[in-house]
PDB file of C-alpha atoms in Angstrom:
ATOM      1  CA  ASN A  61      27.596 -13.064  -1.798  1.00  0.00           C
ATOM      2  CA  ALA A  62      25.384 -15.675  -0.110  1.00  0.00           C
ATOM      3  CA  GLY A  63      22.095 -13.795  -0.665  1.00  0.00           C
ATOM      4  CA  VAL A  64      19.400 -14.756   1.852  1.00  0.00           C
ATOM      5  CA  THR A  65      20.219 -17.622   4.197  1.00  0.00           C
ATOM      6  CA  GLN A  66      17.898 -19.442   6.596  1.00  0.00           C
ATOM      7  CA  THR A  67      18.519 -21.924   9.382  1.00  0.00           C
ATOM      8  CA  PRO A  68      17.504 -24.564  10.178  1.00  0.00           C
ATOM      9  CA  LYS A  69      16.304 -26.271   6.981  1.00  0.00           C
ATOM     10  CA  PHE A  70      14.039 -28.659   8.896  1.00  0.00           C
ATOM     11  CA  GLN A  71      12.624 -28.630  12.416  1.00  0.00           C
ATOM     12  CA  VAL A  72      10.179 -30.753  14.385  1.00  0.00           C
ATOM     13  CA  LEU A  73       8.646 -29.252  17.512  1.00  0.00           C
ATOM     14  CA  LYS A  74       6.199 -30.472  20.102  1.00  0.00           C
ATOM     15  CA  THR A  75       3.123 -28.386  20.849  1.00  0.00           C
ATOM     16  CA  GLY A  76       3.999 -25.627  23.302  1.00  0.00           C
ATOM     17  CA  GLN A  77       7.707 -25.502  22.544  1.00  0.00           C
ATOM     18  CA  SER A  78       9.334 -22.292  21.382  1.00  0.00           C
ATOM     19  CA  MET A  79      12.032 -21.738  18.804  1.00  0.00           C
ATOM     20  CA  THR A  80      13.661 -19.124  16.601  1.00  0.00           C
ATOM     21  CA  LEU A  81      14.028 -19.342  12.839  1.00  0.00           C
ATOM     22  CA  GLN A  82      17.094 -17.481  11.684  1.00  0.00           C
ATOM     23  CA  CYS A  83      17.351 -15.301   8.578  1.00  0.00           C
ATOM     24  CA  ALA A  84      20.291 -13.283   7.325  1.00  0.00           C
ATOM     25  CA  GLN A  85      21.070 -11.355   4.146  1.00  0.00           C
ATOM     26  CA  ASP A  86      24.294  -9.842   2.875  1.00  0.00           C
ATOM     27  CA  MET A  87      22.879  -7.511   0.220  1.00  0.00           C
ATOM     28  CA  ASN A  88      22.388  -4.526   2.548  1.00  0.00           C
ATOM     29  CA  HIS A  89      18.642  -4.601   1.909  1.00  0.00           C
ATOM     30  CA  GLU A  90      16.533  -2.402   4.115  1.00  0.00           C
ATOM     31  CA  TYR A  91      13.334  -4.410   3.732  1.00  0.00           C
ATOM     32  CA  MET A  92      13.001  -7.939   5.095  1.00  0.00           C
ATOM     33  CA  SER A  93       9.958 -10.120   5.532  1.00  0.00           C
ATOM     34  CA  TRP A  94       8.757 -13.519   6.685  1.00  0.00           C
ATOM     35  CA  TYR A  95       6.172 -15.585   4.817  1.00  0.00           C
ATOM     36  CA  ARG A  96       4.567 -18.918   5.430  1.00  0.00           C
ATOM     37  CA  GLN A  97       3.615 -21.198   2.556  1.00  0.00           C
ATOM     38  CA  ASP A  98       0.690 -23.556   2.869  1.00  0.00           C
ATOM     39  CA  PRO A  99      -0.780 -25.713   0.072  1.00  0.00           C
ATOM     40  CA  GLY A 100      -3.295 -23.825  -2.072  1.00  0.00           C
ATOM     41  CA  MET A 101      -2.770 -20.578  -0.177  1.00  0.00           C
ATOM     42  CA  GLY A 102       0.344 -19.149  -1.734  1.00  0.00           C
ATOM     43  CA  LEU A 103       2.628 -17.147   0.494  1.00  0.00           C
ATOM     44  CA  ARG A 104       1.164 -15.170   3.370  1.00  0.00           C
ATOM     45  CA  LEU A 105       3.050 -12.349   5.031  1.00  0.00           C
ATOM     46  CA  ILE A 106       3.719 -12.845   8.747  1.00  0.00           C
ATOM     47  CA  HIS A 107       5.875  -9.858   9.723  1.00  0.00           C
ATOM     48  CA  TYR A 108       8.087  -7.412   7.912  1.00  0.00           C
ATOM     49  CA  SER A 109      10.701  -4.789   8.633  1.00  0.00           C
ATOM     50  CA  VAL A 110      11.655  -1.661   6.694  1.00  0.00           C
ATOM     51  CA  GLY A 111      14.934  -1.189   8.564  1.00  0.00           C
ATOM     52  CA  ALA A 112      16.817  -1.864  11.782  1.00  0.00           C
ATOM     53  CA  GLY A 113      14.613  -1.206  14.785  1.00  0.00           C
ATOM     54  CA  ILE A 114      11.370  -1.094  12.754  1.00  0.00           C
ATOM     55  CA  THR A 115       8.977  -4.024  12.414  1.00  0.00           C
ATOM     56  CA  ASP A 116       5.305  -4.386  11.560  1.00  0.00           C
ATOM     57  CA  GLN A 117       2.657  -7.058  11.287  1.00  0.00           C
ATOM     58  CA  GLY A 118       1.590  -8.685   8.078  1.00  0.00           C
ATOM     59  CA  GLU A 119      -1.468 -10.738   7.250  1.00  0.00           C
ATOM     60  CA  VAL A 120      -0.971 -13.615   9.750  1.00  0.00           C
ATOM     61  CA  PRO A 121       1.131 -12.380  12.711  1.00  0.00           C
ATOM     62  CA  ASN A 122      -0.502 -14.233  15.611  1.00  0.00           C
ATOM     63  CA  GLY A 123       1.835 -16.602  17.444  1.00  0.00           C
ATOM     64  CA  TYR A 124       4.990 -15.052  15.986  1.00  0.00           C
ATOM     65  CA  ASN A 125       7.409 -12.356  17.121  1.00  0.00           C
ATOM     66  CA  VAL A 126      10.191 -10.591  15.260  1.00  0.00           C
ATOM     67  CA  SER A 127      12.931  -8.111  15.972  1.00  0.00           C
ATOM     68  CA  ARG A 128      15.452  -6.311  13.760  1.00  0.00           C
ATOM     69  CA  SER A 129      18.533  -5.206  15.643  1.00  0.00           C
ATOM     70  CA  THR A 130      20.790  -5.144  12.568  1.00  0.00           C
ATOM     71  CA  THR A 131      20.294  -4.643   8.833  1.00  0.00           C
ATOM     72  CA  GLU A 132      21.488  -8.185   8.153  1.00  0.00           C
ATOM     73  CA  ASP A 133      19.413 -10.308  10.541  1.00  0.00           C
ATOM     74  CA  PHE A 134      15.677 -10.809  10.956  1.00  0.00           C
ATOM     75  CA  PRO A 135      14.828 -13.740  13.258  1.00  0.00           C
ATOM     76  CA  LEU A 136      11.302 -15.125  13.604  1.00  0.00           C
ATOM     77  CA  ARG A 137      10.268 -16.452  17.004  1.00  0.00           C
ATOM     78  CA  LEU A 138       7.506 -18.955  17.648  1.00  0.00           C
ATOM     79  CA  LEU A 139       6.392 -18.338  21.203  1.00  0.00           C
ATOM     80  CA  SER A 140       4.375 -21.511  21.869  1.00  0.00           C
ATOM     81  CA  ALA A 141       4.205 -23.777  18.834  1.00  0.00           C
ATOM     82  CA  ALA A 142       0.847 -25.100  17.673  1.00  0.00           C
ATOM     83  CA  PRO A 143       0.056 -27.723  14.986  1.00  0.00           C
ATOM     84  CA  SER A 144      -1.499 -24.902  12.889  1.00  0.00           C
ATOM     85  CA  GLN A 145       2.008 -23.479  12.542  1.00  0.00           C
ATOM     86  CA  THR A 146       3.163 -26.515  10.588  1.00  0.00           C
ATOM     87  CA  SER A 147       4.285 -24.906   7.353  1.00  0.00           C
ATOM     88  CA  VAL A 148       7.222 -23.902   5.198  1.00  0.00           C
ATOM     89  CA  TYR A 149       8.670 -20.554   6.201  1.00  0.00           C
ATOM     90  CA  PHE A 150      10.462 -18.228   3.809  1.00  0.00           C
ATOM     91  CA  CYS A 151      12.468 -15.147   4.559  1.00  0.00           C
ATOM     92  CA  ALA A 152      12.845 -12.509   1.841  1.00  0.00           C
ATOM     93  CA  SER A 153      14.608  -9.206   1.373  1.00  0.00           C
ATOM     94  CA  ARG A 154      14.620  -6.324  -1.091  1.00  0.00           C
ATOM     95  CA  ASN A 155      15.693  -2.752  -1.512  1.00  0.00           C
ATOM     96  CA  ARG A 156      13.259  -0.311  -0.045  1.00  0.00           C
ATOM     97  CA  TYR A 157      13.594   2.752  -2.151  1.00  0.00           C
ATOM     98  CA  GLN A 158      12.393   3.823  -5.570  1.00  0.00           C
ATOM     99  CA  GLY A 159      14.829   3.187  -8.370  1.00  0.00           C
ATOM    100  CA  SER A 160      15.880  -0.142  -6.951  1.00  0.00           C
ATOM    101  CA  SER A 161      15.299  -3.500  -8.574  1.00  0.00           C
ATOM    102  CA  TYR A 162      11.960  -3.957  -6.814  1.00  0.00           C
ATOM    103  CA  GLU A 163      11.931  -7.741  -6.742  1.00  0.00           C
ATOM    104  CA  GLN A 164      12.294  -9.768  -3.562  1.00  0.00           C
ATOM    105  CA  TYR A 165      15.031 -12.307  -2.977  1.00  0.00           C
ATOM    106  CA  PHE A 166      14.036 -15.433  -1.090  1.00  0.00           C
ATOM    107  CA  GLY A 167      15.864 -17.789   1.210  1.00  0.00           C
ATOM    108  CA  PRO A 168      15.704 -21.585   0.749  1.00  0.00           C
ATOM    109  CA  GLY A 169      13.016 -22.029   3.393  1.00  0.00           C
ATOM    110  CA  THR A 170      12.555 -23.806   6.720  1.00  0.00           C
ATOM    111  CA  ARG A 171      10.158 -26.742   6.864  1.00  0.00           C
ATOM    112  CA  LEU A 172       8.558 -26.807  10.324  1.00  0.00           C
ATOM    113  CA  THR A 173       6.404 -29.600  11.703  1.00  0.00           C
ATOM    114  CA  VAL A 174       4.585 -29.196  15.017  1.00  0.00           C
ATOM    115  CA  THR A 175       3.284 -32.422  16.561  1.00  0.00           C
TER     116      THR A 175
ATOM    117  CA  ALA B 300      -7.023  -4.224  -0.680  1.00  0.00           C
ATOM    118  CA  GLN B 301      -4.599  -5.967  -2.964  1.00  0.00           C
ATOM    119  CA  SER B 302      -5.335  -9.457  -4.242  1.00  0.00           C
ATOM    120  CA  VAL B 303      -4.085 -11.906  -6.834  1.00  0.00           C
ATOM    121  CA  ALA B 304      -5.980 -14.737  -8.480  1.00  0.00           C
ATOM    122  CA  GLN B 305      -4.492 -17.648 -10.358  1.00  0.00           C
ATOM    123  CA  PRO B 306      -7.575 -19.430 -11.645  1.00  0.00           C
ATOM    124  CA  GLU B 307      -5.893 -22.736 -12.489  1.00  0.00           C
ATOM    125  CA  ASP B 308      -4.439 -24.975  -9.794  1.00  0.00           C
ATOM    126  CA  GLN B 309      -2.751 -27.104 -12.430  1.00  0.00           C
ATOM    127  CA  VAL B 310      -1.741 -26.626 -16.050  1.00  0.00           C
ATOM    128  CA  ASN B 311      -0.630 -29.559 -18.189  1.00  0.00           C
ATOM    129  CA  VAL B 312       1.089 -29.025 -21.509  1.00  0.00           C
ATOM    130  CA  ALA B 313       3.052 -31.226 -23.896  1.00  0.00           C
ATOM    131  CA  GLU B 314       6.732 -30.519 -24.400  1.00  0.00           C
ATOM    132  CA  GLY B 315       7.276 -28.195 -27.354  1.00  0.00           C
ATOM    133  CA  ASN B 316       3.802 -26.665 -27.118  1.00  0.00           C
ATOM    134  CA  PRO B 317       3.186 -23.085 -25.994  1.00  0.00           C
ATOM    135  CA  LEU B 318       2.191 -22.578 -22.370  1.00  0.00           C
ATOM    136  CA  THR B 319       0.172 -19.943 -20.552  1.00  0.00           C
ATOM    137  CA  VAL B 320      -0.236 -19.528 -16.801  1.00  0.00           C
ATOM    138  CA  LYS B 321      -2.947 -17.037 -15.938  1.00  0.00           C
ATOM    139  CA  CYS B 322      -2.929 -14.259 -13.347  1.00  0.00           C
ATOM    140  CA  THR B 323      -5.371 -11.472 -12.552  1.00  0.00           C
ATOM    141  CA  TYR B 324      -4.906  -8.875  -9.879  1.00  0.00           C
ATOM    142  CA  SER B 325      -6.609  -6.142  -7.918  1.00  0.00           C
ATOM    143  CA  VAL B 326      -4.718  -3.168  -6.512  1.00  0.00           C
ATOM    144  CA  SER B 327      -5.305   0.507  -5.839  1.00  0.00           C
ATOM    145  CA  GLY B 328      -3.495   2.581  -8.421  1.00  0.00           C
ATOM    146  CA  ASN B 329      -0.779   1.292 -10.703  1.00  0.00           C
ATOM    147  CA  PRO B 330       0.692  -2.118  -9.983  1.00  0.00           C
ATOM    148  CA  TYR B 331       4.112  -3.634  -9.837  1.00  0.00           C
ATOM    149  CA  LEU B 332       3.677  -7.224 -11.073  1.00  0.00           C
ATOM    150  CA  PHE B 333       5.972 -10.217 -10.680  1.00  0.00           C
ATOM    151  CA  TRP B 334       6.277 -13.876 -11.541  1.00  0.00           C
ATOM    152  CA  TYR B 335       8.255 -16.287  -9.388  1.00  0.00           C
ATOM    153  CA  VAL B 336       8.975 -19.979  -9.891  1.00  0.00           C
ATOM    154  CA  GLN B 337       9.496 -22.602  -7.195  1.00  0.00           C
ATOM    155  CA  TYR B 338      11.173 -25.928  -7.903  1.00  0.00           C
ATOM    156  CA  PRO B 339      10.646 -28.808  -5.435  1.00  0.00           C
ATOM    157  CA  ASN B 340      12.161 -28.178  -2.005  1.00  0.00           C
ATOM    158  CA  ARG B 341      13.588 -24.828  -3.102  1.00  0.00           C
ATOM    159  CA  GLY B 342      12.900 -21.169  -2.417  1.00  0.00           C
ATOM    160  CA  LEU B 343      11.217 -18.863  -4.893  1.00  0.00           C
ATOM    161  CA  GLN B 344      13.201 -17.613  -7.868  1.00  0.00           C
ATOM    162  CA  PHE B 345      12.413 -14.366  -9.644  1.00  0.00           C
ATOM    163  CA  LEU B 346      11.355 -14.787 -13.292  1.00  0.00           C
ATOM    164  CA  LEU B 347      10.235 -11.368 -14.495  1.00  0.00           C
ATOM    165  CA  LYS B 348       8.529  -8.142 -13.518  1.00  0.00           C
ATOM    166  CA  TYR B 349       6.406  -5.349 -14.910  1.00  0.00           C
ATOM    167  CA  ILE B 350       7.115  -1.942 -13.424  1.00  0.00           C
ATOM    168  CA  THR B 351       6.305   0.485 -16.222  1.00  0.00           C
ATOM    169  CA  GLY B 352       6.699   0.881 -19.970  1.00  0.00           C
ATOM    170  CA  ASP B 353       6.302  -1.885 -22.534  1.00  0.00           C
ATOM    171  CA  ASN B 354       3.371  -4.173 -21.769  1.00  0.00           C
ATOM    172  CA  LEU B 355       5.285  -7.251 -22.912  1.00  0.00           C
ATOM    173  CA  VAL B 356       8.115  -8.108 -20.570  1.00  0.00           C
ATOM    174  CA  LYS B 357      10.711 -10.784 -21.103  1.00  0.00           C
ATOM    175  CA  GLY B 358      12.336 -12.716 -18.321  1.00  0.00           C
ATOM    176  CA  SER B 359      14.502 -15.677 -17.478  1.00  0.00           C
ATOM    177  CA  TYR B 360      14.459 -19.075 -19.223  1.00  0.00           C
ATOM    178  CA  GLY B 361      12.521 -17.786 -22.263  1.00  0.00           C
ATOM    179  CA  PHE B 362       9.434 -16.737 -20.293  1.00  0.00           C
ATOM    180  CA  GLU B 363       7.496 -13.579 -21.034  1.00  0.00           C
ATOM    181  CA  ALA B 364       4.374 -11.943 -19.658  1.00  0.00           C
ATOM    182  CA  GLU B 365       1.902  -9.432 -20.958  1.00  0.00           C
ATOM    183  CA  PHE B 366       0.478  -6.689 -18.792  1.00  0.00           C
ATOM    184  CA  ASN B 367      -3.122  -5.886 -19.703  1.00  0.00           C
ATOM    185  CA  LYS B 368      -4.404  -2.952 -17.683  1.00  0.00           C
ATOM    186  CA  SER B 369      -8.017  -3.106 -18.905  1.00  0.00           C
ATOM    187  CA  GLN B 370      -8.326  -6.780 -17.996  1.00  0.00           C
ATOM    188  CA  THR B 371      -6.102  -6.448 -14.896  1.00  0.00           C
ATOM    189  CA  SER B 372      -4.151  -9.469 -16.049  1.00  0.00           C
ATOM    190  CA  PHE B 373      -0.511 -10.488 -16.214  1.00  0.00           C
ATOM    191  CA  HIS B 374      -0.393 -13.901 -17.879  1.00  0.00           C
ATOM    192  CA  LEU B 375       2.876 -15.807 -18.082  1.00  0.00           C
ATOM    193  CA  LYS B 376       3.765 -17.347 -21.444  1.00  0.00           C
ATOM    194  CA  LYS B 377       6.421 -19.373 -23.156  1.00  0.00           C
ATOM    195  CA  PRO B 378       6.406 -20.283 -26.867  1.00  0.00           C
ATOM    196  CA  SER B 379       7.802 -23.806 -26.437  1.00  0.00           C
ATOM    197  CA  ALA B 380       7.589 -25.634 -23.103  1.00  0.00           C
ATOM    198  CA  LEU B 381      10.371 -27.818 -21.714  1.00  0.00           C
ATOM    199  CA  VAL B 382      10.010 -30.699 -19.268  1.00  0.00           C
ATOM    200  CA  SER B 383      12.374 -28.756 -16.991  1.00  0.00           C
ATOM    201  CA  ASP B 384       9.777 -25.936 -16.783  1.00  0.00           C
ATOM    202  CA  SER B 385       7.636 -28.187 -14.569  1.00  0.00           C
ATOM    203  CA  ALA B 386       7.346 -26.320 -11.264  1.00  0.00           C
ATOM    204  CA  LEU B 387       5.054 -24.180  -9.121  1.00  0.00           C
ATOM    205  CA  TYR B 388       4.506 -20.655 -10.434  1.00  0.00           C
ATOM    206  CA  PHE B 389       3.443 -17.682  -8.341  1.00  0.00           C
ATOM    207  CA  CYS B 390       2.126 -14.343  -9.504  1.00  0.00           C
ATOM    208  CA  ALA B 391       2.569 -11.398  -7.118  1.00  0.00           C
ATOM    209  CA  VAL B 392       1.472  -7.778  -7.025  1.00  0.00           C
ATOM    210  CA  ARG B 393       2.599  -4.724  -5.128  1.00  0.00           C
ATOM    211  CA  GLY B 394       1.046  -1.312  -5.298  1.00  0.00           C
ATOM    212  CA  VAL B 395       3.306   1.597  -6.222  1.00  0.00           C
ATOM    213  CA  LEU B 396       2.427   3.525  -3.086  1.00  0.00           C
ATOM    214  CA  TYR B 397       5.287   3.708  -0.617  1.00  0.00           C
ATOM    215  CA  GLY B 398       5.328   0.914   1.943  1.00  0.00           C
ATOM    216  CA  GLN B 399       2.941  -1.478   0.221  1.00  0.00           C
ATOM    217  CA  ASN B 400       3.755  -5.145   0.594  1.00  0.00           C
ATOM    218  CA  PHE B 401       3.764  -7.979  -1.911  1.00  0.00           C
ATOM    219  CA  VAL B 402       0.623 -10.100  -2.224  1.00  0.00           C
ATOM    220  CA  PHE B 403       1.029 -13.544  -3.783  1.00  0.00           C
ATOM    221  CA  GLY B 404      -1.440 -15.687  -5.659  1.00  0.00           C
ATOM    222  CA  PRO B 405      -2.092 -19.278  -4.567  1.00  0.00           C
ATOM    223  CA  GLY B 406       0.222 -20.728  -7.198  1.00  0.00           C
ATOM    224  CA  THR B 407      -0.239 -22.798 -10.359  1.00  0.00           C
ATOM    225  CA  ARG B 408       1.475 -26.123 -10.780  1.00  0.00           C
ATOM    226  CA  LEU B 409       2.795 -26.532 -14.313  1.00  0.00           C
ATOM    227  CA  SER B 410       3.461 -30.026 -15.614  1.00  0.00           C
ATOM    228  CA  VAL B 411       5.171 -30.362 -18.962  1.00  0.00           C
ATOM    229  CA  LEU B 412       4.724 -33.846 -20.340  1.00  0.00           C
ATOM    230  CA  PRO B 413       7.381 -35.423 -22.556  1.00  0.00           C
TER     231      PRO B 413
END
């Protein structure tokens, strides 16, 4: 049971480049989400998904796209990287329904630098 | 709208002394409350949660937290701090209504001095 995995661990992009951050979980969780972590701002929700085929925007969605074709995978796409997207990105998952453990499980993070 | 405040950016405590990391929240209706810890270059690890029931909840590594509904607070405590407790601590809230997302506080850096 690997939990939540993320790749890559580190990435440097030039302004305007695109890339996809990968996230996978093996706990059969319905709910998955992407956060970015910036100093002094905690974690801010980018996008989330309550199940395969269903995604929605969080607090800071601009410049990012997501899709959810399977329960296990939830990739985050940066369409045209900007220096403001320099951050640490975390993927998380949890059970969706009442009676579950409620807490979220986090991946190890991807540190992205945009120059 | 949901929000979480952690009024202290940094908390310093001597090893062996009790520690408190403060958290206050705002949410419509009853809250689900959580504490997470982040060690350097790592993801967030779950420490404890309040869902319902006893206001004092116990979690991992000897940590506990007290839910105070009237003060809308959920302070994290430990009776005797260890140097290894030094890390970044996040409080988070989620409303009980279906579909509500987690909202995290800005984090408090705890330094336990030997």
